[in-house]
Coordinates of C-alpha atoms in Angstrom, one line a residue:
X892 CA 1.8 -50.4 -39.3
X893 CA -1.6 -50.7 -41.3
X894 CA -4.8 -50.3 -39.2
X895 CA -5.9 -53.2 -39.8
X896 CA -9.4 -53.4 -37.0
X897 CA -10.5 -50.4 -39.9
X898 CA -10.4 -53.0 -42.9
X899 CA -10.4 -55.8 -41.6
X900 CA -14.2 -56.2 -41.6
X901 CA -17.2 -59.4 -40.6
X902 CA -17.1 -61.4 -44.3
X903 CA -14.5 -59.3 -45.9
X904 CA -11.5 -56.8 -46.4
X905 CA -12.6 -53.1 -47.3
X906 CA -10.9 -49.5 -47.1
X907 CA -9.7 -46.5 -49.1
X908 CA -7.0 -47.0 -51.7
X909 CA -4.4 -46.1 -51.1
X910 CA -4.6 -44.6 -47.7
X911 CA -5.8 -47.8 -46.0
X912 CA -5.2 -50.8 -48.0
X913 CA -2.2 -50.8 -50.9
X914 CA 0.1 -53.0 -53.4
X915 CA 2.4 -53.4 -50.1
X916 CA -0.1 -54.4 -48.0
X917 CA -2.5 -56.7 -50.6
X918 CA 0.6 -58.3 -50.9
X919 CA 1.0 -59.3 -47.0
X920 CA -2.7 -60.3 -47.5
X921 CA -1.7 -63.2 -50.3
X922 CA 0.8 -64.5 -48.6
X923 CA -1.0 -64.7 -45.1
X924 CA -4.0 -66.5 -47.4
X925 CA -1.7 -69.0 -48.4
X926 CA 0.0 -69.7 -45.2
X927 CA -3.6 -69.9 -43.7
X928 CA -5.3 -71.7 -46.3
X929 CA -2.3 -74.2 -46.9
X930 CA -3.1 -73.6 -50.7
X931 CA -0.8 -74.9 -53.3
X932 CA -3.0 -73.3 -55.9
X933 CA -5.1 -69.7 -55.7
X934 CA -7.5 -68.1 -58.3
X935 CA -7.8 -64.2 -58.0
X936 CA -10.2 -61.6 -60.0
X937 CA -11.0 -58.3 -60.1
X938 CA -13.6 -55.6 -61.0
X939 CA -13.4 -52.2 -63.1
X940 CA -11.9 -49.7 -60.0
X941 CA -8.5 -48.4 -60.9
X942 CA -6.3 -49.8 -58.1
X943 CA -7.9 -53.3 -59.0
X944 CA -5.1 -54.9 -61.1
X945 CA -2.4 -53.6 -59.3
X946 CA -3.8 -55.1 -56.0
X947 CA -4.7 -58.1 -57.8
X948 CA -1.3 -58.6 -59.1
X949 CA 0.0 -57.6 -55.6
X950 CA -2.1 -60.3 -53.9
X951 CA -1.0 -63.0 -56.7
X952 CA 2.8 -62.5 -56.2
X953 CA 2.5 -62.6 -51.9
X954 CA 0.9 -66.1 -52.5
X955 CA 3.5 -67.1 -55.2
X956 CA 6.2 -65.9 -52.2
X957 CA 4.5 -68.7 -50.0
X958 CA 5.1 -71.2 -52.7
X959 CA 1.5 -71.0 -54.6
X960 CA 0.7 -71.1 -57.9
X961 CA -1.8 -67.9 -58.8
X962 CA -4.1 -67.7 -61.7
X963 CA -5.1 -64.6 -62.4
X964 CA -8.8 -64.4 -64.6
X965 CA -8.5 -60.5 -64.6
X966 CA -11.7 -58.7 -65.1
X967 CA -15.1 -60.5 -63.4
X968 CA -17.9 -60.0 -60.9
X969 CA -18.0 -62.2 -58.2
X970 CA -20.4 -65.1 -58.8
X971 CA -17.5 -65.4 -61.8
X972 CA -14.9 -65.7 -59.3
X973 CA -17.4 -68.1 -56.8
X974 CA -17.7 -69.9 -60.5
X975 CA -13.6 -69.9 -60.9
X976 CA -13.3 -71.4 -57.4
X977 CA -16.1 -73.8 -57.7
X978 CA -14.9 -75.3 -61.2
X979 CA -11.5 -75.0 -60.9
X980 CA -11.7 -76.4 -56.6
X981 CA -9.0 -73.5 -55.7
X982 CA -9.4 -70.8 -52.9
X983 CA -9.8 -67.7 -54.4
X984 CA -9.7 -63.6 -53.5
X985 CA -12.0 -61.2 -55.8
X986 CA -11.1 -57.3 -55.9
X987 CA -14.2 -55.0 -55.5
X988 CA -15.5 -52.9 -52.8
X989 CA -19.1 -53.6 -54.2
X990 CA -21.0 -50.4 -54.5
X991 CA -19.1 -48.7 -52.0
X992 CA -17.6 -45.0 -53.6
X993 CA -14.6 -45.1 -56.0
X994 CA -12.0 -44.5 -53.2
X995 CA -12.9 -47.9 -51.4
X996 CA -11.2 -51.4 -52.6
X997 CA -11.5 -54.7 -50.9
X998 CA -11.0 -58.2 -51.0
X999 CA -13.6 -61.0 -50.8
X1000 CA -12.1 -64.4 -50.2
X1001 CA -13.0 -67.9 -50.2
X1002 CA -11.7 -71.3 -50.0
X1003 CA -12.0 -74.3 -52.5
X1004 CA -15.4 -74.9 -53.8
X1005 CA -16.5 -70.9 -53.2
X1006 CA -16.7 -71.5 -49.3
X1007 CA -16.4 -68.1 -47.2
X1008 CA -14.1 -66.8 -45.6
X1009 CA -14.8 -64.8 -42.4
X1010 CA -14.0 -64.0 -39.2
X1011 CA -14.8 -67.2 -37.8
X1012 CA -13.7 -69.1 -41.0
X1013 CA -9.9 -67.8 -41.3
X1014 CA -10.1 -64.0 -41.3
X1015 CA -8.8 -63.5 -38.5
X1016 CA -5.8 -65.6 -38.4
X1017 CA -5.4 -64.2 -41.8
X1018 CA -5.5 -60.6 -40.2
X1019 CA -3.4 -62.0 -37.3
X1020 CA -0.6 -63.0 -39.9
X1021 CA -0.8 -59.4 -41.9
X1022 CA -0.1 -57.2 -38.8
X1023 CA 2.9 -59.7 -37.2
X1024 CA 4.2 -59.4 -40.7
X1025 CA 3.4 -55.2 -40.7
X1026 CA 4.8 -54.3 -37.2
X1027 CA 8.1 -51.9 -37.3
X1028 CA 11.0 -53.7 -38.2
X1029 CA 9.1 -56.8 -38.8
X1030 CA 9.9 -59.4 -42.4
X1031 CA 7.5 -62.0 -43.6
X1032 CA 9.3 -65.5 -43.0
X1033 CA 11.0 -66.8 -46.2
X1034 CA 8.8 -69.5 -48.1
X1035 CA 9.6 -73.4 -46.8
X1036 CA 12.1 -74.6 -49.2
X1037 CA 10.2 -77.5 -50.1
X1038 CA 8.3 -75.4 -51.9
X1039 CA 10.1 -73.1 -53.9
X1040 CA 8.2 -70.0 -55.3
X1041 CA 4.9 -69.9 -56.8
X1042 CA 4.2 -69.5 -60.5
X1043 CA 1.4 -66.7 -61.9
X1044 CA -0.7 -67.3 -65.1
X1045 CA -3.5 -65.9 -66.5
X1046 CA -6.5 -67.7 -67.6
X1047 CA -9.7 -66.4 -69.0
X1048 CA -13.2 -68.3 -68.1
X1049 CA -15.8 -65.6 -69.0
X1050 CA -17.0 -68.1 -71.4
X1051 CA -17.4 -71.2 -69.4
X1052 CA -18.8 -69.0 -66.7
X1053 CA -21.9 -68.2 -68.8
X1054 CA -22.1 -71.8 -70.3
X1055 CA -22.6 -72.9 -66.9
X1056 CA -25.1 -70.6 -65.9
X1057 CA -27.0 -71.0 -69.1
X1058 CA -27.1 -74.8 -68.1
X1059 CA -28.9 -74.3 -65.0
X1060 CA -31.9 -72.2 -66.4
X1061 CA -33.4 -73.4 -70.1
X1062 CA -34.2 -70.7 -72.1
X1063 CA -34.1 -71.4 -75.5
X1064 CA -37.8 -72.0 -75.5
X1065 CA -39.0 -68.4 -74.1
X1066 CA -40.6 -65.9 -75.8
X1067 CA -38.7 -63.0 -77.4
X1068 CA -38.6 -60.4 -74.2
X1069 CA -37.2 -56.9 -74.4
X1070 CA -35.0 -56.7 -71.6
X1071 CA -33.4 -53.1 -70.1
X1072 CA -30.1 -53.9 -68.6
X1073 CA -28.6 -51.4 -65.7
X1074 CA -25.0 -52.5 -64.9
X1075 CA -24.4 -49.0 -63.3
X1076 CA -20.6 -49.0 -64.6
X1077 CA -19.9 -52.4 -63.0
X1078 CA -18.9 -55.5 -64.0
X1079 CA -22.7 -56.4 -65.2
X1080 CA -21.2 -54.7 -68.5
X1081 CA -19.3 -57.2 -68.5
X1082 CA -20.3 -60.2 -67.6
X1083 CA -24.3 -59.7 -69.2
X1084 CA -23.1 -59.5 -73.1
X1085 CA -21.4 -62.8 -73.0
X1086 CA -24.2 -64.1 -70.8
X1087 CA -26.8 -63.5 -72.6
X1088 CA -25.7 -63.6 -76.1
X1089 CA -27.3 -66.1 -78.4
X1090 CA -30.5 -65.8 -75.9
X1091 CA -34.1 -64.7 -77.7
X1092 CA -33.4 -61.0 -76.0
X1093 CA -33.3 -58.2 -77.2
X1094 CA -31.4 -56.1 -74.5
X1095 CA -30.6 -52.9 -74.2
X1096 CA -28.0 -51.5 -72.5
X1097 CA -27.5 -48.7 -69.9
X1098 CA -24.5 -47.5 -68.2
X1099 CA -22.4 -50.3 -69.8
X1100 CA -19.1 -48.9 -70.1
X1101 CA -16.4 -49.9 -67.2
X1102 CA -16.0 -47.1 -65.0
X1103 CA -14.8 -47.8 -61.3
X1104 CA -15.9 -43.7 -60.6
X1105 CA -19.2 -44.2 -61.0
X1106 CA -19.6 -41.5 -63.3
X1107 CA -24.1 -41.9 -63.7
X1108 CA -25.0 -43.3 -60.6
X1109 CA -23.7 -45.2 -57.6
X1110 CA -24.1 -49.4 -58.5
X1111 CA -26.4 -49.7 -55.3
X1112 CA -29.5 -51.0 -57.1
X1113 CA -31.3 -51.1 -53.8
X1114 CA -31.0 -47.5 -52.8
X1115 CA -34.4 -46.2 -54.8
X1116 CA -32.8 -43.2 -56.1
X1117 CA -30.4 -45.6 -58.1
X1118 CA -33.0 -47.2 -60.1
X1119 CA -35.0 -43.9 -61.2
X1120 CA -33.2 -43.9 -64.7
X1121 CA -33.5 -47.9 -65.2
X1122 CA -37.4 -47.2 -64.7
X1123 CA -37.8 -44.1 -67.1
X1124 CA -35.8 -46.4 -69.8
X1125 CA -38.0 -49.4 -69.1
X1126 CA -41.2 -47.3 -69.6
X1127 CA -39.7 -45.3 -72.7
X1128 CA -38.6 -48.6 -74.2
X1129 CA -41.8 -50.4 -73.7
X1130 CA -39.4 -53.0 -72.3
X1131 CA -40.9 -56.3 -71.1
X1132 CA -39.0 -55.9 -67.9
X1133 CA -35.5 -54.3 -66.2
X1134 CA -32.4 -55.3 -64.6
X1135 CA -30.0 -53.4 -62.4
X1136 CA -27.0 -55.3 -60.9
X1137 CA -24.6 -53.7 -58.2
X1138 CA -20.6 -52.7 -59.0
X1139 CA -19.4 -56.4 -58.3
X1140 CA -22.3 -57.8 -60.6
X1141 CA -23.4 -60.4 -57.6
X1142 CA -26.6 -59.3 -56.6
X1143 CA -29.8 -58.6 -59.1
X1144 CA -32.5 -56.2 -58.6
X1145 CA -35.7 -56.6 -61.0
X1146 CA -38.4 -53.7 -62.2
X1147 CA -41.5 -54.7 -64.1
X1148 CA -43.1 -53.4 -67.5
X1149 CA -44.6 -50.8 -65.3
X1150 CA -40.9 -49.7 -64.1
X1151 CA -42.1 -50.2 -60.8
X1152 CA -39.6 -52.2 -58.5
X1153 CA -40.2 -56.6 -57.8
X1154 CA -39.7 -56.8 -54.2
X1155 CA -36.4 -59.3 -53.7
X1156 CA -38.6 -61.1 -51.6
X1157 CA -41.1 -61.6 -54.6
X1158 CA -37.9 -63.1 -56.8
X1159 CA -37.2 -65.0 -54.1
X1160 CA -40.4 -67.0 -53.8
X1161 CA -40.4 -67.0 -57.9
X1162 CA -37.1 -68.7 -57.9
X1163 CA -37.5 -71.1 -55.3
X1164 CA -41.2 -72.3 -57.0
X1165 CA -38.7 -73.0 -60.2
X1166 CA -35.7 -74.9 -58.1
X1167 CA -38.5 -76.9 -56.4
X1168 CA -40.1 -78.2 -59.6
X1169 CA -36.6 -78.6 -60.9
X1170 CA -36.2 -81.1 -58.1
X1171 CA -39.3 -82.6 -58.3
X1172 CA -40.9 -80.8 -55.5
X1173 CA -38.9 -81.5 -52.9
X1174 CA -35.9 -79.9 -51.2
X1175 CA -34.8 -77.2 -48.7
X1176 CA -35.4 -73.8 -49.0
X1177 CA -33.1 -71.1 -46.5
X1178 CA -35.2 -67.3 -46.5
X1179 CA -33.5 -65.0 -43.4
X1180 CA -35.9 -63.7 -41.4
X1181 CA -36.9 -60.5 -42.9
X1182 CA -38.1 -61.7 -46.1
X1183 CA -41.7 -61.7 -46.9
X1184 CA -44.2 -64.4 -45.2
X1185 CA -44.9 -65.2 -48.9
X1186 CA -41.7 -67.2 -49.3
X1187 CA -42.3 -69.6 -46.7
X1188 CA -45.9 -70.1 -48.1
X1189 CA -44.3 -70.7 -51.6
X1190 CA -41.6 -72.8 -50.1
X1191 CA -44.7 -74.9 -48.5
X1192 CA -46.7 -75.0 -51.6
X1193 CA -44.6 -75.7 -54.0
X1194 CA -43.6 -79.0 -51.7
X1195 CA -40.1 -77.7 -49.9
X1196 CA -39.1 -77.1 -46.7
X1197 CA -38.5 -73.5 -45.8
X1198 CA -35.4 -73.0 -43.4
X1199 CA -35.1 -69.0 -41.5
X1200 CA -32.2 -67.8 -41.0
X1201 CA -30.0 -64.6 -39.4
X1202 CA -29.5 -61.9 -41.7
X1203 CA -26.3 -61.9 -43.9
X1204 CA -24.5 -64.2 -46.4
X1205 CA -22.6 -66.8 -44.0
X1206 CA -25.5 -67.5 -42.1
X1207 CA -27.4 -68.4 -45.3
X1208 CA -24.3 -70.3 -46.8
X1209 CA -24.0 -72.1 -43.5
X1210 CA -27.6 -73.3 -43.2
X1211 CA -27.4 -74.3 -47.2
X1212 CA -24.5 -76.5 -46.2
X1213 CA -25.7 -77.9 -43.2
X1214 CA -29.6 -78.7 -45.0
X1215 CA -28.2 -79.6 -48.5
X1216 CA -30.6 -77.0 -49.5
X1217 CA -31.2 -76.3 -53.2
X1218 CA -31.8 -72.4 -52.8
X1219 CA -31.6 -69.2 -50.4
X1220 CA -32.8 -65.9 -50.8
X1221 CA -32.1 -62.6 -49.1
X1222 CA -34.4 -59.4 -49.0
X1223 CA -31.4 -57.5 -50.0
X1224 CA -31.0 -59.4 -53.8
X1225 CA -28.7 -61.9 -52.6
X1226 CA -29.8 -65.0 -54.1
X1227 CA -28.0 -68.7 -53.7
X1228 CA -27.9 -71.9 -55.3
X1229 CA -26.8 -75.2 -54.3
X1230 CA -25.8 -75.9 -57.9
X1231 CA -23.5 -72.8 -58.0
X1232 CA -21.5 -73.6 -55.1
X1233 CA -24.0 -72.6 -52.4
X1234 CA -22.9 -69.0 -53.9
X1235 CA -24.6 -66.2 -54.2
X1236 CA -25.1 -64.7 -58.1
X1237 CA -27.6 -62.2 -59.3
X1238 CA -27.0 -62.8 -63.3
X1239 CA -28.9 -67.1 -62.3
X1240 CA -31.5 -65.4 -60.6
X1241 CA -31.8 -62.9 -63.2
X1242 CA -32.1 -66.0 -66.0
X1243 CA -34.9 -68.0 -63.8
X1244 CA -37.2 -64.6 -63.9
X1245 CA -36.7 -64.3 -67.9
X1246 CA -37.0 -68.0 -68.1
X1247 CA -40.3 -67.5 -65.9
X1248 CA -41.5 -64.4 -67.6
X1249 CA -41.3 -65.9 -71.4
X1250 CA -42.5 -69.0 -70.4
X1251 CA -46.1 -67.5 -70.6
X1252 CA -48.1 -64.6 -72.1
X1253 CA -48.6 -62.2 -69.0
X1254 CA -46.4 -59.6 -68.1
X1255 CA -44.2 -59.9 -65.2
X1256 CA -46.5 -57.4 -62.4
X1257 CA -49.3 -60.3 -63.4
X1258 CA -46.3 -63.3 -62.9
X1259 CA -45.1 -61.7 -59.6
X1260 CA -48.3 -60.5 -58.1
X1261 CA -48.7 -64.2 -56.5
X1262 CA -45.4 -64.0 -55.2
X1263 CA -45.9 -60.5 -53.7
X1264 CA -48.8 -60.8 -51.2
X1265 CA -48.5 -58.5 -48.2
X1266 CA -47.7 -54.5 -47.7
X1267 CA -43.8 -54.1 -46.6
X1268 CA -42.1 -51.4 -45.1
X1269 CA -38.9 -51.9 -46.9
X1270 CA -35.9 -51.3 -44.4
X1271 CA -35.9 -48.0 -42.3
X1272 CA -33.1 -47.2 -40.8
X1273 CA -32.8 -44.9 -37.4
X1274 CA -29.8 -43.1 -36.3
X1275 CA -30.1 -43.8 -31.9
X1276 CA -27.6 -42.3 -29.5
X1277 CA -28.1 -46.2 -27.4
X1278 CA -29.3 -49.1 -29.6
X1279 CA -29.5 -51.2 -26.5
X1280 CA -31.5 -48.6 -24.5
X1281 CA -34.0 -48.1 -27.5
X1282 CA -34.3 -51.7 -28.3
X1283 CA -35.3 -52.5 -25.0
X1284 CA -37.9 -49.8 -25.0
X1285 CA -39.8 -51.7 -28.3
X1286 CA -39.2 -54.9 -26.6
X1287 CA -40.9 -53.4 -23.0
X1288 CA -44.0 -52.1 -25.3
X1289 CA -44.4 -55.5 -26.6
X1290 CA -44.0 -58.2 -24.6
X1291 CA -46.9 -58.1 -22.4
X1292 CA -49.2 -58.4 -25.2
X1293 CA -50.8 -62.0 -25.4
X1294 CA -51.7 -61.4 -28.8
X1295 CA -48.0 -61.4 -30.0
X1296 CA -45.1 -63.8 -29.8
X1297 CA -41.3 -62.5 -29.4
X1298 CA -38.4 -64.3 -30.9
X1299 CA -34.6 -62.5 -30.9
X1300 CA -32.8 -65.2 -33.5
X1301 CA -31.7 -62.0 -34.9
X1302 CA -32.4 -58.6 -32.9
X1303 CA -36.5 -58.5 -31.8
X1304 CA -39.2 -60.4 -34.2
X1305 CA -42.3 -58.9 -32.7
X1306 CA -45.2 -61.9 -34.7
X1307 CA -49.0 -60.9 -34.7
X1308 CA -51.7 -63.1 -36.7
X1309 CA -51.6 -59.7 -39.0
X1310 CA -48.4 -58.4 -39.0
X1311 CA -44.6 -58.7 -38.1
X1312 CA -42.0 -56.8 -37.6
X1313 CA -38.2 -56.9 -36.9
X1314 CA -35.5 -54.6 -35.3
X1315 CA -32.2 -54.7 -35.4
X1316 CA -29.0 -53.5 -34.6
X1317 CA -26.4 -51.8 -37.1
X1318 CA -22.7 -53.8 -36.2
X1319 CA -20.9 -50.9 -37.9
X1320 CA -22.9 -48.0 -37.0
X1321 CA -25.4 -46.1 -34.3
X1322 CA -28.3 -47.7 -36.2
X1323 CA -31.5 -49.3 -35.3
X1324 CA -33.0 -51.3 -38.4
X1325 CA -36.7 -51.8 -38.9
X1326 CA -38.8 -54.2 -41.5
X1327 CA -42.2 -54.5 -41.0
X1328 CA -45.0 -56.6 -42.8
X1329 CA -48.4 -57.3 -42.1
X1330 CA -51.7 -58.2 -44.6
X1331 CA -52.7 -54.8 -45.6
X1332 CA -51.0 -51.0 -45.9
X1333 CA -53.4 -49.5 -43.1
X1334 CA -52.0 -52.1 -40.8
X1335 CA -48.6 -52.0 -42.1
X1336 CA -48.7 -48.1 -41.7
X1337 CA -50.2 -48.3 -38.1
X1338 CA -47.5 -50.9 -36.6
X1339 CA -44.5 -48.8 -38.8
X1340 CA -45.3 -45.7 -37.0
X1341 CA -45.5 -47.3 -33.4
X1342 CA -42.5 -49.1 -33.5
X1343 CA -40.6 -46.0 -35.0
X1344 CA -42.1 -43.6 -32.4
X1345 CA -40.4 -45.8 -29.7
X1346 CA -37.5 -46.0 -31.7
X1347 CA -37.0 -42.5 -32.5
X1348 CA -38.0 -41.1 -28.3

């Protein structure tokens, strides 16, 4: 029987293939979505790994056993699946472990309209399902009758994927821009060439070619060490600016003419500014709590409401659901639109900061240096024997002080008139995370080292 507490994880299905997660067991995993989701009809994709197709294919023909009709759109990043799902109103399951090593595969699934699935959203039953099915001895339950088996097509929508994007975000009045793309052998190399084609661009590309093994770098644009060659190519190439996407092509990380990196909290003020004005200057904007104070002071300028939220994707997707917001933004270059399915994609956010940057004569450090108005520590990460134990220590330091407020919404948010910081816990490992802010380096520098010194005892 499959382990299946090892895959089965918060927002999505992830282990090593073939060891953890095969054809046998995607196809339990199909079938279980199905029965769960009561779908007559299921979209599923798949990034550039190897064991992609087959587990694709695997997953299809489980939910044709339960009487569903799969299409199958082959090679995509996510927001095109979140796009397939959205257009097409079918539940759909994506292949990709992300940037996560070439042994990994996984399965990110959603219901009609691009609406997650998690734990608390059908995961579970769905993992419930796969191990009654998995136990020794045990058969999946023939399909009802009534049904009959499921049919599987294949269907291409690269094409109205970018057409729909390109509808969002005008562009046909910008500048000519240079533009460096990264896809780090993901599905960026893709997705960006039909994109971006026709655009007044003139890209160039890096690390385009498919390769699930990763073969120049690993497609996790926010590690720093994975953007040193996008930065040498931006300078080299005088390029106006440069883009690095991650292996499933959903989130988007930005560098400027200088090569140095755009905060995502910087994007995510720059794109909510553009959202509000498409609205006319009203509307709800969802930040989680460890973006920059510049957001919500955009947010308020600009005429919207600004919304904080727990980190991670449902929370965000929750809130723009429950608001009606028009956009979210994460620190970690998740970005979300209401008019994309309350979705995350990287590839709209990247067209609002070219639409942005050749809509005027500056380069993009002068564009983004209004967005980007306080000294961050970025997230440091400490290994702790007792996260609780530790935790509590910062909180004990703190909470005497009458010149700071405390919230926990998500870990501790320690709030000065100067500075801020957060700590939280790892779910998944022995990790205490730490984001500080505050309105100059010095500052920034002192409250970093406090909090770590506490941390670290």
């Amino acid at each position: 029987m499959a382990d299946l507490a090892q895959i089965v994880k918060a927002y999505d299905v992830r282990g090593i293939y073939p060891a953890q997660l095969d054809e046998e067991l995607a196809t339990h995993f199909g079938a279980a979505f199905v029965e769960v989701t009561g779908a007559e009809a299921i979209v599923v994709g798949h990034d550039m790994r190897p064991s992609s197709p087959a587990l694709a294919a695997a997953f299809a023909a489980g939910a044709a056993t339960r009487g569903a009709d799969a299409t199958l759109i082959g090679l995509c990043s996510t927001d095109e699946l979140y796009f397939a799902s959205g257009s097409l109103g079918l539940p759909g399951a994506m292949f990709t472990a992300s940037h996560n090593p070439a042994q990994y595969n996984g399965i990110k699934l959603c219901r009609a309209g691009a609406a997650p699935v998690g734990q608390d959203s059908g995961l579970a039953e769905i993992r419930a399902l796969v191990e009654q099915w998995t136990e020794p001895g045990a058969t999946a339950p023939e399909p009802a009758a009534t049904r009959g088996r499921g049919t599987v097509t294949e269907r291409d929508v690269l094409a109205d994927y970018g057409t729909h994007l390109r509808s969002l975000v005008d562009l046909a009045a910008i500048r000519p821009l240079k533009v460096v793309v990264d896809a780090g052998n993901g599905m960026a190399g893709h997705t960006v060439p039909s994109v971006l084609a026709g655009l007044p661009l003139d890209v160039v590309p890096m690390y385009f070619e498919l390769d699930g093994t990763f073969p120049n770098h690993e497609a996790n644009p926010l590690d720093p060490k994975n953007i040193v060659d996008l930065q040498e190519r931006v300078r080299a190439e005088q390029a106006d600016l440069g883009l690095a996407f991650d292996g499933d092509a959903d989130r988007c990380f930005v560098v400027d003419e200088n090569g140095d990196p755009v905060s995502p909290s910087a994007v995510t003020a720059l794109v909510a500014a553009r959202e509000l004005a498409r609205n006319g200057g009203k509307g709800t904007i969802i930040h989680n709590l460890i973006t920059s104070w510049s957001v919500p002071e955009v947010v308020k300028e600009n005429g919207g409401t600004p919304v904080r939220t727990r980190v991670g994707h449902s929370f965000i997707k929750q809130e723009m659901a429950r608001t009606g917001a028009i956009f979210g933004g994460e620190h970690s270059a998740h970005y979300y639109f209401r008019d994309f399915w309350n979705a995350d994609t990287g590839m709209l956010a990247a067209l609002h900061v070219l639409a942005a940057l050749g809509g005027q004569d500056g380069p993009l450090s002068q564009l983004t240096a209004s967005y980007d108005r306080y000294a961050s520590s970025g997230e440091i990460n400490s290994t702790v024997a007792d996260q609780t134990a530790r935790a509590a220590a910062v909180r004990a330091a703190y909470e005497t002080r009458e010149d700071v407020t405390l919230d926990t919404l998500d870990g501790l948010t320690v709030t000065s008139a100067d500075w801020w910081f957060n700590l939280r816990a790892s779910n998944t490992e022995p990790l205490l995370r730490l984001n500080v802010e505050a309105r100059d380096s010095r500052t920034m520098e002192q409250i970093r080292d406090e909090v770590l010194t506490l941390v670290r005892a």
